GROMACS .gro file of C-alpha atoms in nm:
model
  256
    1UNK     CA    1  11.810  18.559   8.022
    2UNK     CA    2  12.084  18.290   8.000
    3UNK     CA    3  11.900  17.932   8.133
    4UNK     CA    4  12.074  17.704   8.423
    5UNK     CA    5  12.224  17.414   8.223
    6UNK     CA    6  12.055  17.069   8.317
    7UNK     CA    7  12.237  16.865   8.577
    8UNK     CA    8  12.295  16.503   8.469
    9UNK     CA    9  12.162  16.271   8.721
   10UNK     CA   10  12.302  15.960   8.872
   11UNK     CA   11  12.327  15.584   8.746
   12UNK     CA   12  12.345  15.282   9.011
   13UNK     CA   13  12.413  14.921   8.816
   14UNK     CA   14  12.160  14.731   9.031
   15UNK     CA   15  12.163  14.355   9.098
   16UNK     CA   16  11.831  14.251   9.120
   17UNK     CA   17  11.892  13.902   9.259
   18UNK     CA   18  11.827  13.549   9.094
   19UNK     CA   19  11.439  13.619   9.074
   20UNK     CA   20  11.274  13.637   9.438
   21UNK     CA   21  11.189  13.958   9.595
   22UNK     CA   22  11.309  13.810   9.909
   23UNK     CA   23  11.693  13.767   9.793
   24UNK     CA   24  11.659  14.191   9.713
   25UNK     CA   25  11.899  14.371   9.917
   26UNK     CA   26  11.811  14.662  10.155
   27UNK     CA   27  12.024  14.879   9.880
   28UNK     CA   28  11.863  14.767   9.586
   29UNK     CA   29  11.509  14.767   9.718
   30UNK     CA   30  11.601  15.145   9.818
   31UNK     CA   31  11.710  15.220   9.492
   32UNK     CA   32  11.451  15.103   9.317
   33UNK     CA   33  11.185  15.323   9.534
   34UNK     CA   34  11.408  15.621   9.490
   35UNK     CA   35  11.471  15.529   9.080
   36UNK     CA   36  11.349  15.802   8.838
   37UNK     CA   37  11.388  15.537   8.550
   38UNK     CA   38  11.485  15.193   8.532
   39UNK     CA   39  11.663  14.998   8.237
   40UNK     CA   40  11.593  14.614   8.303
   41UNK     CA   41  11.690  14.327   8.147
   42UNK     CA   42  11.474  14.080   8.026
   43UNK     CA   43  11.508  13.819   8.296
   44UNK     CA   44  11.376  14.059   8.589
   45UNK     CA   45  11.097  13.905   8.779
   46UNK     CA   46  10.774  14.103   8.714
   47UNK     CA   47  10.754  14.115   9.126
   48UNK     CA   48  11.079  14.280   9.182
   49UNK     CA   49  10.960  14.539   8.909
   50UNK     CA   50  10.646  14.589   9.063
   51UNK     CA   51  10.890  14.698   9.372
   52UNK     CA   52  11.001  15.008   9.185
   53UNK     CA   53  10.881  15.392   9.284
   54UNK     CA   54  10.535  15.447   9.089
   55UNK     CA   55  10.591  15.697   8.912
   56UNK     CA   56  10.928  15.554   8.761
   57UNK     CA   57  10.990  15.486   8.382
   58UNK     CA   58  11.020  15.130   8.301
   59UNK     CA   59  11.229  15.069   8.014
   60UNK     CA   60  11.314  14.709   7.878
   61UNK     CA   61  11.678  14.650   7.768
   62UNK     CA   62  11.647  14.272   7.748
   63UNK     CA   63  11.861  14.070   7.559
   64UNK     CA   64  11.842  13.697   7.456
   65UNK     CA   65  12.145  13.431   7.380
   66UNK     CA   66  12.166  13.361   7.036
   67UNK     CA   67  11.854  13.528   6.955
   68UNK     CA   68  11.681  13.948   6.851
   69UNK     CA   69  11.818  14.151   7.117
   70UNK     CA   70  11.924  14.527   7.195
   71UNK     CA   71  12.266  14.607   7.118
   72UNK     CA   72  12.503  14.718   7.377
   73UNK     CA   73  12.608  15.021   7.201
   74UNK     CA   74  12.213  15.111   7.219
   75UNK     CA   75  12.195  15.024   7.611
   76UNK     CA   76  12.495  15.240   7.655
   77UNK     CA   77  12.364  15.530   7.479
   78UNK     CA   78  12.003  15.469   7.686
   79UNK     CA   79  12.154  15.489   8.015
   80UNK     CA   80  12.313  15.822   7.921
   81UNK     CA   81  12.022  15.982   7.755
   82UNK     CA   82  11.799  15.913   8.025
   83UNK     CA   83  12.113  16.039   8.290
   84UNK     CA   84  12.174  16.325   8.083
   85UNK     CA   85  11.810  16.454   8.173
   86UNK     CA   86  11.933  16.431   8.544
   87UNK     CA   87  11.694  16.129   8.604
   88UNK     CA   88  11.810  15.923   8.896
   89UNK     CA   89  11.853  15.563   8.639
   90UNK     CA   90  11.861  15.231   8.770
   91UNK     CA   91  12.043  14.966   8.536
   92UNK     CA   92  11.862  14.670   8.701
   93UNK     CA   93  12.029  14.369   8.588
   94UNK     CA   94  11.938  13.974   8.691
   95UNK     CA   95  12.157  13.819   8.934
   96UNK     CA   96  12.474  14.020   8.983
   97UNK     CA   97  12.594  14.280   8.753
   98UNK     CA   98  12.975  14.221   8.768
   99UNK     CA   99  12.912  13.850   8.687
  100UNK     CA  100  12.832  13.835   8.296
  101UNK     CA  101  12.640  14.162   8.346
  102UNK     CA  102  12.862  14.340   8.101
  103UNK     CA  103  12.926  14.614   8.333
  104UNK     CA  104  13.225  14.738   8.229
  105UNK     CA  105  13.074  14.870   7.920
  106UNK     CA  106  12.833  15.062   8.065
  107UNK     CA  107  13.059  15.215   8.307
  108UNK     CA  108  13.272  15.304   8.072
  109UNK     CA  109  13.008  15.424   7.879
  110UNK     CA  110  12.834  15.682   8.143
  111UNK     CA  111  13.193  15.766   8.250
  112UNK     CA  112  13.282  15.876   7.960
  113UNK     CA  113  12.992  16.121   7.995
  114UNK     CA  114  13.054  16.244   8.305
  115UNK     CA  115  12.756  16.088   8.485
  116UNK     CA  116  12.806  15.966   8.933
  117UNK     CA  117  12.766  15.626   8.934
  118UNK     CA  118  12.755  15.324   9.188
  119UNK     CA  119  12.715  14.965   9.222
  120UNK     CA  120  12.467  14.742   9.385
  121UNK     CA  121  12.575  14.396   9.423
  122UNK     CA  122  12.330  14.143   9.366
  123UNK     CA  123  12.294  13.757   9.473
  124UNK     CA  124  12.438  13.587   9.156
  125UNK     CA  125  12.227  13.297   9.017
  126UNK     CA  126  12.553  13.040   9.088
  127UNK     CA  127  12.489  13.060   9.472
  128UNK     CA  128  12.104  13.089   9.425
  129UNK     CA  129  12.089  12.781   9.257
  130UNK     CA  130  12.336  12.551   9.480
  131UNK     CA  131  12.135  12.676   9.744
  132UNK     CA  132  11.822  12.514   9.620
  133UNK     CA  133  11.979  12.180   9.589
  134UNK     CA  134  12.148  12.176   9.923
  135UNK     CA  135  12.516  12.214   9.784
  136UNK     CA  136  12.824  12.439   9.834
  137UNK     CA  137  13.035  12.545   9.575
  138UNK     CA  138  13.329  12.472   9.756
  139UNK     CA  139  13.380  12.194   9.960
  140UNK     CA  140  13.677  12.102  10.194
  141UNK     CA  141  13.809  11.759  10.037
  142UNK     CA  142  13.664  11.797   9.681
  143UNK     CA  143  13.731  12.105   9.533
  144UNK     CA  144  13.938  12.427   9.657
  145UNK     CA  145  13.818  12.647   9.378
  146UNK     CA  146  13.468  12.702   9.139
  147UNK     CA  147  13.486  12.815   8.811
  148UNK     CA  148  13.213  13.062   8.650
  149UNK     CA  149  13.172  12.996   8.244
  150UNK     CA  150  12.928  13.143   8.001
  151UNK     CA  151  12.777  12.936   7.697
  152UNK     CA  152  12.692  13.254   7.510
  153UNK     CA  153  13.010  13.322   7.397
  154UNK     CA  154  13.094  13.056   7.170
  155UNK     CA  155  13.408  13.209   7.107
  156UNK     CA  156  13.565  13.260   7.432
  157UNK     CA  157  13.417  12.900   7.515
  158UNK     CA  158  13.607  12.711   7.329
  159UNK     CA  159  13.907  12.862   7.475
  160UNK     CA  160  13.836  12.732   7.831
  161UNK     CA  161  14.104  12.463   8.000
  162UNK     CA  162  13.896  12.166   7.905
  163UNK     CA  163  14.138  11.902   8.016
  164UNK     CA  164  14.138  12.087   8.461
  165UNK     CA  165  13.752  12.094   8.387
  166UNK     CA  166  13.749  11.705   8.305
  167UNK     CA  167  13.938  11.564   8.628
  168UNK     CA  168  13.768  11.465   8.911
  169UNK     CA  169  13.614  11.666   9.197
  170UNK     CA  170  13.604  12.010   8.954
  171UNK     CA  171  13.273  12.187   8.962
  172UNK     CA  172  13.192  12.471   8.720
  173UNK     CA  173  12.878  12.724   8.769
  174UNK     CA  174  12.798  12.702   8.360
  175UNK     CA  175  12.531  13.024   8.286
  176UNK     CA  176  12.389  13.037   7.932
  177UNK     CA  177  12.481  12.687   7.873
  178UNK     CA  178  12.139  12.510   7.746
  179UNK     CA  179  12.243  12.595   7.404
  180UNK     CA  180  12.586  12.471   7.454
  181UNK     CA  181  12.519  12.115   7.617
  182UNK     CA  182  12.632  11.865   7.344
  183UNK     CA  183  13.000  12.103   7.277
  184UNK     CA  184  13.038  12.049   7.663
  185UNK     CA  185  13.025  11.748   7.651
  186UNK     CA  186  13.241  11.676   7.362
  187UNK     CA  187  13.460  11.873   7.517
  188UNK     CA  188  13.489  11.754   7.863
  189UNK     CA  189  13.508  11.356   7.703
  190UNK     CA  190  13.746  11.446   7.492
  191UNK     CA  191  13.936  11.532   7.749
  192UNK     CA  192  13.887  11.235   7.964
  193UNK     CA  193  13.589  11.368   8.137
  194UNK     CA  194  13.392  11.071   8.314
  195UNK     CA  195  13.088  11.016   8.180
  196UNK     CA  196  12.910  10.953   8.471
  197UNK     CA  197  13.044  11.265   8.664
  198UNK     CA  198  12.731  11.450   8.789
  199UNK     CA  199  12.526  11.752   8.621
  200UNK     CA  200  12.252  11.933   8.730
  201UNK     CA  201  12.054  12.211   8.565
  202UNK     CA  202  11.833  12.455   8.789
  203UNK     CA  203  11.571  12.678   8.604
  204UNK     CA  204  11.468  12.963   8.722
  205UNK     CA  205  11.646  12.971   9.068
  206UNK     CA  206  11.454  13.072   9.344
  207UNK     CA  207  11.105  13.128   9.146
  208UNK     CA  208  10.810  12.955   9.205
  209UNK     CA  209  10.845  12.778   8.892
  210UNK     CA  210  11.166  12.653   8.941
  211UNK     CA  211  11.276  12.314   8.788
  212UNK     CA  212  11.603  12.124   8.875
  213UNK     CA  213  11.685  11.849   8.639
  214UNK     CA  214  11.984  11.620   8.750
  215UNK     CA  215  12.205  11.399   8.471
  216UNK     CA  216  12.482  11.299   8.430
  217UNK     CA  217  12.788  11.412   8.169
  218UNK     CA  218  12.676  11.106   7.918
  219UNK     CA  219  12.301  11.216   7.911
  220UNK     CA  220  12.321  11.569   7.930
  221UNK     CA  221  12.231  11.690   7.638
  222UNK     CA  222  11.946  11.404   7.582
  223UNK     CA  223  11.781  11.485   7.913
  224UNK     CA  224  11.784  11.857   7.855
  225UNK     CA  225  11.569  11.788   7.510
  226UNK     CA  226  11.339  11.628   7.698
  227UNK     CA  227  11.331  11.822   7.952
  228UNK     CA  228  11.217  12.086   7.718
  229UNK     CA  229  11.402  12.389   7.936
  230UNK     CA  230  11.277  12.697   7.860
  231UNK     CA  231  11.329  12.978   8.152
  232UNK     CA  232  11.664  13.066   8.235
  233UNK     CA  233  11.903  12.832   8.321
  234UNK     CA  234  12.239  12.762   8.489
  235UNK     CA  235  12.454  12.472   8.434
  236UNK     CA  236  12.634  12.281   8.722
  237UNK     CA  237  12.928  12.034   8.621
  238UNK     CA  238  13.036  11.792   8.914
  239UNK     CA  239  12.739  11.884   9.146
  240UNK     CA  240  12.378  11.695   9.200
  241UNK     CA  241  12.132  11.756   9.424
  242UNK     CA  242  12.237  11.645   9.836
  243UNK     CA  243  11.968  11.365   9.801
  244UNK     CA  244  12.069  11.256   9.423
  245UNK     CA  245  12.412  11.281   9.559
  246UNK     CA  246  12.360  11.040   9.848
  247UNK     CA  247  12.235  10.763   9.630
  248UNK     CA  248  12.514  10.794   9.381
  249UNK     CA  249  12.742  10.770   9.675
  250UNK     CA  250  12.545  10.425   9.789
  251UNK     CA  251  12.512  10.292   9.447
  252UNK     CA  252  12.923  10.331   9.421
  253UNK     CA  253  12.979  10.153   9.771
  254UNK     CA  254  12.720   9.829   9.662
  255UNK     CA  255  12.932   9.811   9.346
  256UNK     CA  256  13.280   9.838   9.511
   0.00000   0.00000   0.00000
């Protein structure tokens, strides 16, 4: 007696938010309870985890800038396997997964095997974080346009249009960019960057340990050592906190 062959189940590439439960969507909350497995990455809040169906797999896929990691050929091939069993597989990724999520990959990858998928959008850590400090990124009068840059790819990095980034009134969301401080900033003075144009780093948007150190282009890197960062962080050029903000403003006036 010939067997039924197994159906392959379903895989939905699920933003899980900057890091409080609260910022979940209805979607991704549902897909979570409903989740046979889930593949997380490493900077998944233990809370929004703890949101998942009971009886789901949990299955850690982190990986870390510049340090031991999963590849992606192995995350690709884990999505599938556990698909191929006809598990219903959540790819929960931090923030959003089409921003630096390395979607495309994995699409391509459970594509290629012939596995539904869909996409939950997430809240990406860029609008999280500006949030916190009472900012927009886009403000009628300074800047028409935002630009989203990663630190962990040195490569692509240094390829960036340093010399737009260094005029006045540009603001750029910088993820990954701890590591990267001092080649920013050689970069952006280099390229006539002010030195006193504004920077503020926000750990761990949203969390209850969340940390917001502002700077300034000149002290960036110094402040971050001794600010001893170590959660996830995202970068902001040419934005500081709405009160920091206000007293820069002042101080510019009493000089003028």
């Amino acid at each position: 007696m010939s067997r039924t062959p197994l159906q392959p189940g379903t895989v939905a590439f699920v933003g899980a938010g900057p890091g409080d439960p609260d910022l979940l969507t209805v979607k991704a909350l549902r897909a979570l309870q409903q989740a046979d497995v889930v593949i997380h990455d490493r900077l998944v809040a233990r809370d929004i985890l703890d949101l998942a169906n009971p009886a789901a797999q949990l299955l850690n896929a982190g990986k870390e800038g510049f340090g031991p990691s999963m590849s992606q050929d192995d995350i690709n091939a884990l999505i599938v396997a556990q698909a191929l069993t006809g598990a219903r597989v959540v790819r929960l990724k931090g923030g959003d997964p089409t921003v630096f999520g390395r979607l495309d990959e994995e699409l391509d990858a459970v594509t290629a095997a012939g596995i539904d998928w869909h996409v939950v959008p997430g809240i990406t850590a860029a609008s999280a974080s500006v949030a916190t400090i009472g900012q927009s990124l886009t403000k009628r009068g300074r800047n028409a346009a935002v630009r989203f840059l990663t630190g962990h790819d040195m490569k692509g990095f240094a390829d960036h249009d340093w010399r737009t980034l260094a005029r006045p009134g540009e603001v750029a969301a910088i993820y990954m960019g701890k590591k990267s401080a001092r080649f920013i900033q050689g970069r952006l003075i280099m390229h006539g960057g002010d030195r006193a144009t504004p920077v503020t780093v926000i750990e761990n948007a949203s969390r209850p340990d969340q940390r917001v150190l502002s700077t300034t282009l000149e002290r960036l890197p110094a402040d971050l050592a001794e600010a001893n960062l170590t959660g996830p962080a995202l970068t902001f050029l040419g934005l500081a906190p709405r009160a920091a903000e206000a007293a820069l403003v002042h101080s510019k006036q009493e000089l003028a």
